[in-house]
Structures are given as C-alpha cells and as structure tokens.
CSV table of C-alpha atoms in Angstrom, one decimal:
chain,number,residue,atom,x,y,z
E,1,MET,CA,3.6,-25.8,-3.7
E,2,VAL,CA,0.4,-25.2,-4.0
E,3,PRO,CA,-0.8,-24.1,-7.1
E,4,LEU,CA,-4.2,-22.0,-7.9
E,5,ASP,CA,-6.9,-24.0,-9.8
E,6,SER,CA,-7.0,-23.3,-14.1
E,7,GLY,CA,-9.2,-20.5,-13.1
E,8,HIS,CA,-6.0,-18.5,-10.9
E,9,PRO,CA,-2.8,-18.8,-12.8
E,10,CYS,CA,-0.1,-16.4,-12.2
E,11,ARG,CA,-1.2,-12.3,-13.5
E,12,GLY,CA,2.3,-11.8,-14.4
E,13,CYS,CA,3.2,-15.0,-16.6
E,14,GLY,CA,0.5,-16.8,-16.8
E,15,SER,CA,2.5,-20.0,-14.4
E,16,THR,CA,0.6,-22.3,-12.8
E,17,GLU,CA,3.5,-22.8,-10.1
E,18,LEU,CA,2.0,-20.6,-7.3
E,19,THR,CA,2.8,-20.8,-3.6
E,20,THR,CA,0.6,-20.0,-0.6
E,21,VAL,CA,2.4,-17.6,1.2
E,22,LEU,CA,0.1,-15.5,3.4
E,23,ASP,CA,-3.7,-16.5,4.8
E,24,LEU,CA,-5.5,-13.9,6.0
E,25,GLY,CA,-8.4,-16.2,5.9
E,26,MET,CA,-11.8,-14.2,5.3
E,27,VAL,CA,-12.0,-10.5,6.1
E,28,PRO,CA,-14.1,-7.7,5.4
E,29,ALA,CA,-13.8,-6.0,2.1
E,30,ALA,CA,-11.2,-3.5,2.6
E,31,ASP,CA,-12.5,-0.7,0.3
E,32,TYR,CA,-16.0,-0.8,1.3
E,33,PHE,CA,-17.2,1.3,4.6
E,34,PRO,CA,-20.4,0.9,5.5
E,35,PRO,CA,-23.1,3.4,6.4
E,36,LEU,CA,-23.2,3.5,10.1
E,37,ALA,CA,-26.9,2.3,10.8
E,38,ALA,CA,-25.9,-0.6,8.2
E,39,PRO,CA,-25.8,-3.8,10.6
E,40,VAL,CA,-23.2,-6.1,10.5
E,41,GLY,CA,-23.7,-9.6,9.2
E,42,LEU,CA,-21.5,-12.3,9.0
E,43,ALA,CA,-21.4,-11.7,4.9
E,44,GLU,CA,-19.8,-8.2,5.3
E,45,THR,CA,-16.4,-10.4,6.6
E,46,ALA,CA,-17.2,-13.5,4.4
E,47,HIS,CA,-14.3,-12.5,1.8
E,48,PRO,CA,-10.7,-14.1,1.6
E,49,LEU,CA,-7.4,-13.0,1.5
E,50,ARG,CA,-4.6,-14.7,0.8
E,51,MET,CA,-0.8,-13.5,-1.0
E,52,ASP,CA,0.4,-16.3,-3.3
E,53,ARG,CA,4.0,-16.4,-5.2
E,54,CYS,CA,4.6,-17.5,-8.5
E,55,ALA,CA,7.8,-19.9,-8.7
E,56,ARG,CA,8.9,-18.3,-12.2
E,57,CYS,CA,8.6,-15.1,-12.2
E,58,GLU,CA,8.4,-14.3,-8.7
E,59,LEU,CA,5.5,-12.1,-8.4
E,60,ALA,CA,3.8,-12.1,-4.9
E,61,GLN,CA,0.2,-11.6,-5.7
E,62,LEU,CA,-3.3,-11.0,-4.7
E,63,ALA,CA,-4.5,-14.8,-5.0
E,64,GLU,CA,-8.5,-13.4,-5.6
E,65,ASP,CA,-10.4,-10.8,-5.3
E,66,ASP,CA,-14.5,-11.5,-5.0
E,67,THR,CA,-14.6,-7.5,-3.7
E,68,ARG,CA,-16.5,-5.3,-6.2
E,69,THR,CA,-17.1,-2.5,-4.1
E,70,GLN,CA,-15.5,1.0,-4.5
E,71,GLU,CA,-13.0,2.9,-1.9
E,72,PRO,CA,-14.3,6.3,-0.7
E,73,ARG,CA,-11.9,9.1,-1.7
E,74,GLY,CA,-9.3,9.5,0.9
E,75,ILE,CA,-7.1,12.6,1.7
E,76,GLU,CA,-3.7,12.7,-0.2
E,77,PRO,CA,-1.0,12.5,2.8
E,78,ALA,CA,1.3,15.2,3.1
E,79,ALA,CA,4.5,12.6,2.8
E,80,LEU,CA,2.9,11.1,-0.2
E,81,ARG,CA,3.0,14.7,-1.9
E,82,GLU,CA,6.6,15.5,-0.5
E,83,GLN,CA,8.0,12.4,-1.7
E,84,ALA,CA,6.6,13.1,-5.6
E,85,ALA,CA,8.1,16.1,-5.3
E,86,ASP,CA,11.1,15.0,-4.1
E,87,ALA,CA,11.1,11.8,-6.6
E,88,VAL,CA,10.6,14.2,-10.0
E,89,ALA,CA,13.4,16.5,-8.8
E,90,ARG,CA,15.5,13.2,-8.3
E,91,VAL,CA,14.9,12.1,-12.2
E,92,ALA,CA,15.4,15.7,-13.2
E,93,GLU,CA,18.8,15.9,-11.9
E,94,SER,CA,19.7,12.7,-12.9
E,95,GLY,CA,19.2,13.9,-16.4
E,96,LEU,CA,16.7,11.3,-18.0
E,97,LEU,CA,13.7,13.9,-18.4
E,98,GLN,CA,13.9,14.2,-22.0
E,99,GLY,CA,11.0,15.7,-24.6
E,100,ASN,CA,8.4,17.4,-23.7
E,101,THR,CA,4.7,15.3,-23.7
E,102,VAL,CA,3.5,13.6,-20.5
E,103,ARG,CA,1.1,10.6,-20.3
E,104,GLU,CA,0.1,9.7,-15.9
E,105,PHE,CA,-1.6,5.7,-15.3
E,106,GLY,CA,-2.6,6.8,-12.2
E,107,SER,CA,-3.8,5.0,-8.7
E,108,PRO,CA,-7.5,5.0,-7.3
E,109,HIS,CA,-6.5,6.7,-4.3
E,110,GLY,CA,-5.8,9.9,-5.9
E,111,GLY,CA,-2.8,11.8,-6.3
E,112,THR,CA,-1.0,12.9,-9.4
E,113,TRP,CA,2.6,13.8,-10.7
E,114,VAL,CA,1.3,15.4,-14.0
E,115,PRO,CA,1.3,19.2,-12.5
E,116,LEU,CA,5.2,19.1,-11.6
E,117,LEU,CA,5.6,18.0,-15.0
E,118,THR,CA,4.0,20.3,-16.4
E,119,GLU,CA,6.1,22.7,-14.6
E,120,ARG,CA,8.9,21.8,-16.3
E,121,GLY,CA,7.4,21.9,-19.8
E,122,TYR,CA,5.4,19.1,-20.8
E,123,THR,CA,2.0,18.8,-21.8
E,124,PRO,CA,-0.1,15.9,-20.7
E,125,THR,CA,-1.5,13.5,-23.0
E,126,ASP,CA,-4.0,10.7,-23.5
E,127,GLY,CA,-1.2,9.0,-26.3
E,128,VAL,CA,2.1,7.6,-26.6
E,129,ALA,CA,4.4,10.0,-24.3
E,130,ASP,CA,8.0,11.1,-24.0
E,131,VAL,CA,7.7,10.0,-19.8
E,132,VAL,CA,5.2,8.4,-19.0
E,133,LEU,CA,3.9,8.2,-14.9
E,134,ASP,CA,3.0,5.3,-13.1
E,135,CYS,CA,2.8,5.9,-9.0
E,136,PHE,CA,1.2,2.9,-7.3
E,137,GLY,CA,-1.3,2.0,-10.1
E,138,LEU,CA,0.0,-1.1,-11.6
E,139,MET,CA,-0.8,-3.0,-8.5
E,140,HIS,CA,-4.2,-1.8,-9.0
E,141,GLU,CA,-4.2,-4.1,-12.2
E,142,PRO,CA,-5.9,-7.5,-12.3
E,143,ASP,CA,-4.3,-8.8,-15.4
E,144,GLN,CA,-0.3,-7.7,-14.5
E,145,ARG,CA,0.9,-9.0,-18.3
E,146,ALA,CA,-1.8,-6.8,-20.0
E,147,ALA,CA,-0.7,-3.6,-18.1
E,148,PHE,CA,3.0,-4.0,-18.9
E,149,ALA,CA,2.0,-3.9,-21.8
E,150,GLU,CA,0.1,-1.1,-21.9
E,151,ARG,CA,2.6,0.7,-19.6
E,152,ALA,CA,5.3,-0.7,-22.3
E,153,ALA,CA,3.1,0.9,-25.7
E,154,ALA,CA,2.4,4.1,-24.3
E,155,THR,CA,6.4,5.1,-23.9
E,156,ALA,CA,7.6,6.8,-27.2
E,157,PRO,CA,10.2,4.7,-28.5
E,158,ASP,CA,13.5,6.9,-26.8
E,159,GLY,CA,10.7,7.8,-23.9
E,160,LEU,CA,11.4,6.6,-19.6
E,161,LEU,CA,8.8,4.8,-17.8
E,162,LEU,CA,8.7,6.2,-14.1
E,163,ILE,CA,6.9,3.2,-12.1
E,164,GLN,CA,6.9,3.7,-8.2
E,165,PHE,CA,5.9,0.9,-6.1
E,166,HIS,CA,5.7,-0.3,-2.6
E,167,SER,CA,8.9,-2.8,-2.2
E,168,LEU,CA,8.1,-6.6,-1.2
E,169,ALA,CA,11.5,-6.6,0.9
E,170,THR,CA,10.2,-3.5,2.5
E,171,ILE,CA,6.8,-5.6,2.9
E,172,VAL,CA,8.3,-8.7,4.8
E,173,ALA,CA,11.1,-7.0,5.8
E,174,SER,CA,9.2,-4.8,8.7
E,175,ARG,CA,6.5,-7.7,8.3
E,176,GLN,CA,3.9,-5.3,6.9
E,177,TRP,CA,1.9,-8.2,6.3
E,178,ASN,CA,-1.5,-5.9,6.4
E,179,ALA,CA,-0.4,-4.4,2.9
E,180,LEU,CA,-2.1,-7.5,1.2
E,181,ARG,CA,-5.7,-5.4,0.9
E,182,HIS,CA,-8.1,-6.6,-2.0
E,183,GLY,CA,-7.9,-4.6,-5.1
E,184,HIS,CA,-4.1,-4.8,-4.8
E,185,PHE,CA,-3.6,-7.5,-6.9
E,186,ALA,CA,0.1,-7.3,-7.0
E,187,TYR,CA,3.4,-7.0,-4.7
E,188,TYR,CA,6.8,-6.0,-6.6
E,189,SER,CA,10.1,-7.1,-5.7
E,190,LEU,CA,12.8,-5.1,-8.2
E,191,SER,CA,13.7,-8.5,-9.6
E,192,ALA,CA,9.8,-9.8,-10.5
E,193,LEU,CA,9.5,-6.2,-12.4
E,194,SER,CA,12.0,-6.7,-14.2
E,195,ARG,CA,11.1,-9.7,-15.7
E,196,LEU,CA,7.5,-8.1,-16.1
E,197,LEU,CA,9.1,-5.4,-18.0
E,198,ALA,CA,11.3,-7.5,-20.3
E,199,ALA,CA,8.2,-9.6,-21.3
E,200,ALA,CA,6.9,-5.9,-22.4
E,201,GLY,CA,10.2,-5.5,-23.7
E,202,MET,CA,11.4,-2.8,-21.7
E,203,SER,CA,14.6,-3.3,-19.1
E,204,VAL,CA,14.8,-1.5,-16.0
E,205,THR,CA,17.8,1.2,-16.4
E,206,THR,CA,18.2,2.6,-12.7
E,207,ALA,CA,16.6,3.5,-9.6
E,208,TRP,CA,16.0,5.3,-6.5
E,209,ARG,CA,15.1,4.0,-3.0
E,210,PHE,CA,12.7,6.6,-0.8
E,211,ASP,CA,11.7,6.0,2.8
E,212,LEU,CA,7.5,6.6,2.0
E,213,TYR,CA,5.7,3.6,3.9
E,214,GLY,CA,8.9,2.1,5.3
E,215,GLY,CA,10.6,1.6,1.4
E,216,THR,CA,9.3,2.6,-1.9
E,217,VAL,CA,11.1,2.2,-5.2
E,218,LEU,CA,10.9,4.5,-8.1
E,219,VAL,CA,12.4,2.3,-11.3
E,220,GLY,CA,13.3,4.2,-14.6
E,221,ALA,CA,12.8,2.0,-17.8
E,222,ARG,CA,13.2,1.8,-21.5
E,223,HIS,CA,12.0,-0.1,-24.7
E,224,GLY,CA,14.8,-2.6,-25.1
E,225,LYS,CA,17.9,-4.5,-23.2
E,226,HIS,CA,19.8,-2.4,-20.9
E,227,ARG,CA,22.0,-3.2,-18.0
E,228,PRO,CA,20.7,-2.0,-14.8
E,229,ASP,CA,23.2,1.1,-13.1
E,230,ALA,CA,24.6,0.6,-10.0
E,231,ALA,CA,21.9,1.9,-7.8
E,232,ALA,CA,19.4,-0.6,-9.5
E,233,ARG,CA,21.7,-3.4,-8.8
E,234,GLU,CA,22.2,-2.6,-5.2
E,235,ILE,CA,18.6,-2.9,-4.4
E,236,LEU,CA,18.3,-5.7,-6.2
E,237,ALA,CA,21.1,-7.0,-3.6
E,238,ARG,CA,19.8,-6.0,-0.4
E,239,GLU,CA,16.0,-7.1,-1.4
E,240,SER,CA,17.0,-10.8,-2.4
E,241,ALA,CA,16.7,-12.2,1.7
E,242,TYR,CA,13.3,-11.0,1.6
E,243,THR,CA,12.0,-12.4,-1.6
E,244,GLU,CA,12.4,-15.9,-1.6
E,245,VAL,CA,9.2,-17.7,-0.3
E,246,ALA,CA,10.5,-18.8,3.2
E,247,ALA,CA,10.6,-15.5,3.6
E,248,VAL,CA,7.4,-14.3,2.8
E,249,ARG,CA,5.9,-16.7,4.5
E,250,SER,CA,7.3,-14.6,7.6
E,251,LEU,CA,4.3,-12.3,7.3
E,252,GLN,CA,2.0,-15.1,8.4
E,253,ARG,CA,3.6,-14.9,11.8
E,254,ALA,CA,3.8,-11.0,11.5
E,255,ALA,CA,0.6,-10.6,10.8
E,256,ASP,CA,-0.8,-13.8,13.8
E,257,ALA,CA,1.7,-11.6,16.4
E,258,HIS,CA,0.3,-8.1,15.5
E,259,ALA,CA,-3.6,-9.3,15.8
E,260,GLU,CA,-2.9,-11.0,19.4
E,261,ALA,CA,-0.9,-8.0,20.2
E,262,LEU,CA,-3.2,-5.0,19.4
E,263,ARG,CA,-6.3,-7.3,20.9
E,264,ARG,CA,-4.0,-7.4,23.9
E,265,TRP,CA,-2.8,-3.9,24.0
E,266,LEU,CA,-6.4,-2.3,23.4
E,267,THR,CA,-8.5,-5.3,26.4
E,268,ARG,CA,-5.6,-4.2,29.2
E,269,HIS,CA,-6.3,-0.1,28.6
E,270,ALA,CA,-10.1,-1.1,28.3
E,271,ALA,CA,-10.0,-2.8,31.3
E,272,GLN,CA,-7.9,0.2,32.9
E,273,GLY,CA,-11.3,2.9,31.7
E,274,ASP,CA,-8.9,4.3,29.2
E,275,ARG,CA,-10.6,6.2,25.9
E,276,VAL,CA,-9.0,4.7,23.1
E,277,PHE,CA,-9.3,6.1,20.0
E,278,ALA,CA,-8.0,5.3,16.5
E,279,TYR,CA,-6.8,7.5,13.8
E,280,GLY,CA,-6.8,6.7,9.7
E,281,ALA,CA,-10.1,4.8,8.1
E,282,ALA,CA,-7.1,3.0,6.0
E,283,SER,CA,-7.5,0.1,4.1
E,284,ARG,CA,-5.1,-2.1,6.0
E,285,ALA,CA,-6.8,-1.6,9.1
E,286,VAL,CA,-9.4,-3.6,7.8
E,287,ALA,CA,-8.0,-6.7,7.6
E,288,LEU,CA,-6.5,-5.8,11.3
E,289,PHE,CA,-9.3,-4.8,13.3
E,290,SER,CA,-11.2,-7.7,11.9
E,291,LEU,CA,-8.0,-10.5,13.2
E,292,ALA,CA,-7.8,-8.5,16.1
E,293,GLY,CA,-11.9,-8.5,16.9
E,294,VAL,CA,-11.7,-4.5,17.5
E,295,ASP,CA,-15.3,-3.2,18.3
E,296,ARG,CA,-17.0,-0.5,20.2
E,297,GLY,CA,-15.9,-1.9,23.5
E,298,LEU,CA,-11.7,-2.0,22.7
E,299,ILE,CA,-11.6,1.5,20.1
E,300,VAL,CA,-14.4,3.7,20.5
E,301,ALA,CA,-13.9,5.6,17.0
E,302,VAL,CA,-11.6,6.1,14.1
E,303,ALA,CA,-11.1,10.0,12.8
E,304,ASP,CA,-10.3,10.0,9.3
E,305,ALA,CA,-10.0,13.3,7.3
E,306,SER,CA,-12.2,12.2,4.0
E,307,PRO,CA,-15.7,13.5,4.4
E,308,ALA,CA,-16.5,10.6,2.0
E,309,LYS,CA,-15.9,7.9,5.2
E,310,GLN,CA,-17.0,9.9,8.0
E,311,GLY,CA,-20.3,8.9,8.8
E,312,ARG,CA,-19.8,5.5,8.2
E,313,ARG,CA,-18.1,2.4,10.5
E,314,MET,CA,-14.4,0.6,10.2
E,315,PRO,CA,-16.1,-2.8,7.8
E,316,GLY,CA,-17.0,-6.0,10.1
E,317,THR,CA,-16.8,-3.4,12.9
E,318,ASP,CA,-19.5,-1.5,15.0
E,319,VAL,CA,-16.6,1.0,15.3
E,320,PRO,CA,-18.1,4.6,14.0
E,321,ILE,CA,-15.9,7.1,11.2
E,322,ILE,CA,-15.6,10.1,12.6
E,323,ALA,CA,-14.1,13.6,11.3
E,324,PRO,CA,-11.0,14.7,12.8
E,325,ASP,CA,-12.4,17.7,14.9
E,326,GLU,CA,-14.4,15.5,16.7
E,327,LEU,CA,-11.7,13.5,17.4
E,328,VAL,CA,-9.8,16.3,19.1
E,329,THR,CA,-13.3,17.3,20.6
E,330,ALA,CA,-13.4,14.1,22.7
E,331,ARG,CA,-10.4,14.5,24.2
E,332,PRO,CA,-9.4,10.9,23.9
E,333,ASP,CA,-6.7,9.2,26.3
E,334,LEU,CA,-5.0,7.1,23.6
E,335,VAL,CA,-5.5,7.8,19.7
E,336,LEU,CA,-3.7,4.7,18.0
E,337,LEU,CA,-2.1,6.0,14.9
E,338,THR,CA,-2.8,3.5,11.4
E,339,LEU,CA,-1.0,4.6,9.3
E,340,PRO,CA,3.4,5.8,10.7
E,341,ASP,CA,3.7,7.6,8.2
E,342,LEU,CA,1.5,10.0,9.2
E,343,LEU,CA,2.4,11.0,12.9
E,344,PRO,CA,4.6,14.5,11.6
E,345,GLU,CA,0.9,15.5,9.9
E,346,VAL,CA,-0.7,14.9,12.5
E,347,ARG,CA,1.2,16.0,15.2
E,348,ALA,CA,1.8,19.4,13.5
E,349,ARG,CA,-2.3,19.5,12.9
E,350,TYR,CA,-3.7,18.7,16.1
E,351,PRO,CA,-1.1,20.3,18.9
E,352,GLU,CA,-4.3,19.1,21.3
E,353,LEU,CA,-4.0,15.5,20.7
E,354,ASP,CA,0.6,15.3,22.0
E,355,GLY,CA,0.8,12.6,24.6
E,356,CYS,CA,-1.8,10.3,22.8
E,357,TRP,CA,-0.7,9.4,19.7
E,358,ILE,CA,0.2,5.4,19.7
E,359,VAL,CA,2.0,4.4,16.3
E,360,ASP,CA,0.3,0.9,15.6
E,361,ASP,CA,3.9,-0.8,13.7
E,362,PRO,CA,3.7,-4.3,12.6
E,363,ALA,CA,7.2,-4.7,13.0
E,364,ASP,CA,6.9,-3.4,16.8
E,365,THR,CA,4.1,-5.8,18.9
E,366,THR,CA,4.6,-3.9,21.6
E,367,VAL,CA,2.6,-1.0,20.5
E,368,GLN,CA,4.4,2.5,20.5
E,369,GLY,CA,4.0,6.0,21.8
E,370,GLY,CA,4.1,8.3,19.7
C-alpha cells in the first residue's frame, strides 16, 4: 500500500491506509476556463490529479486538490432533467415519499429536484426535513465524514435521505477515468456509501439504478439499522467485481490508451485537412485534452451552451470556447462530442450537423461516429 502523508487521511473514515489507483500527473484545474487572450503558462498545468482508495472504508477519493477556482455555471443537460423526473416518480411509486417538508443539498453544477417535490405538496425548508435530497452534491465535500453527518442531522427521525451518485463500478467498467477531476472529492461504490451512512447512524434501505452517465445509483436511506432490500443487494453484488483495488487500477491503463488514441485520431484528420471541432467544454475534457496534447492545430474550437464559458479557452490549451451557433456557422467536417449523454439533445437541436458527430467514449479507443 501507498499511504498518504499525515495531512491527507481518508476523507471518509480517517484511516491512513490508502492506495493510489490512478495518477494523471500534473494537469490544468478542471474548473477554471481562462480568458481567451490570457497566455498559456506552465503554472496553468501544474495541478496534481490522483485517485486513492481506502482499504478500511473502500472509499475512492481525490488525493489532494490545490485548485481554488470556481467553475463558470454550465447549462443543465436535458438528460439530467429527464432522469430527475424519472427518479422522483420511481420513489413516489415505491410509497417512500412521506411527510411534507423537503431539503436539498445542491450541486455546484446546478440543477434541483425541489420543484418536483413541491409539485407533490412538499414545502422547502433549511432545517430538519422529511425528505432530504442530494443529487451529485456529496462528491464536492472535502470532508466526507462531516458531510454525511450533516445530511443525517437534516433528516427527520422517520425521514428519507435520497442520495444520487455516479457509480464507481460504472466508472471502472466503462473506463471513465476522466470522471476524476478537481473538486470531486469522492467516487462511491454502494458498499463504501453504506459504510459512510452507517458512521452517521443511517443505513441503505433501497436503491435504484439509472443509465445516466453510463450508470448512476439513487439510494434511499433511513436512520437506524436496516437490511437493504433485494434491489440494493443486487447492485452490491454486481459492483463487487469492479471496486476492488486491482479493478480500479485498470483506470490508469484506460487513461493512457484513451489519450493516445485521441491524439492519433486527431493527428490523422489534421493531416487529411479535416476541420475538427468539439462540443462540450466539460470538466472531464480538461485532463483528456491535456494528456493528449490538444491545441488549435488539432481542434479548432470547442462549442458550449454556457454563456459563462464562451469567449474563454480550454484550460492548458489555446483552443477557444465558442457558442453553438458559431459552430453551426463554421460548417465543421467533424465534431467531437465530449459528453456522450448529450448526443440525443444536440442531434435534435442542431440538425445542420448531422453526420458530423463523433462520440468521445473512453471505453472505445477507436473514436465512434454518432
């Protein structure tokens, strides 16, 4: 095992028995998009990015984060909104939505489930609530133990805590190494999440799986000790092959192969005279562009729907970020889609780009057409 130094104990249980499972070296900060005119300096790509796994509680986590910048607010994808509505409907159908107050611990990336609950008669509160929501919020907390305790304290004695997370098993099985990013401090298996909940006096009672991001899990938890139901036990059984140290370490090979394949693909199309653009100035594209050595000679520009990102550039590169309308006007030969979940949405919104879409899929290093 490779323990962290005393300044970096496990974020979940405090143990020092941590093993490095993925090390991307020095990369740009994932959440800072410099002004286009700002020169690219060496300091911009000098942020360590590493994932460790705790032997005691099994939590996979960001080893350290020396970035202090705030991400320009993005636009919530339609796929995320649709999944939220589906999730609330499934919880309601299960009969678990009880009481009349709701509290949400939000994600800095935006999006909220509260309107879906107020439609069902719930009243938002900043205090103790009958239903407590956390959709991709927990991962942004550096102190995981404190974050779970806070959410447990906010849940009424007979209340329901709902936590949605991008599954570590999915990340490993789908080779989604670029899920690792600054500002995301934890990567959960259901097993690790159950341990963190137990330390806060709660336990998993049920769970649902969704296809979003290749596989996300929504957990229902209550105070006290409860046996997980069949649905939760099935997820626990399915994830076990992908959450052990050896399995998670396969992300290192995935990262190396993905970056090399993208560089090779872009270089080939540049040599052919093809004008390749990208869509989605996403945080997960930052490390990929850095490792693949992307510049304007390989990708002309990246389109993004967020006005806060337009007129800036991708971190560590000279690649500008433009509005989607500019992408359409440019009439590109190919458009690399950095977020596969966006494909149905962008296809419908920009029919002029039919035949141009290329999906960046870490699990397929051939680079697939959309």
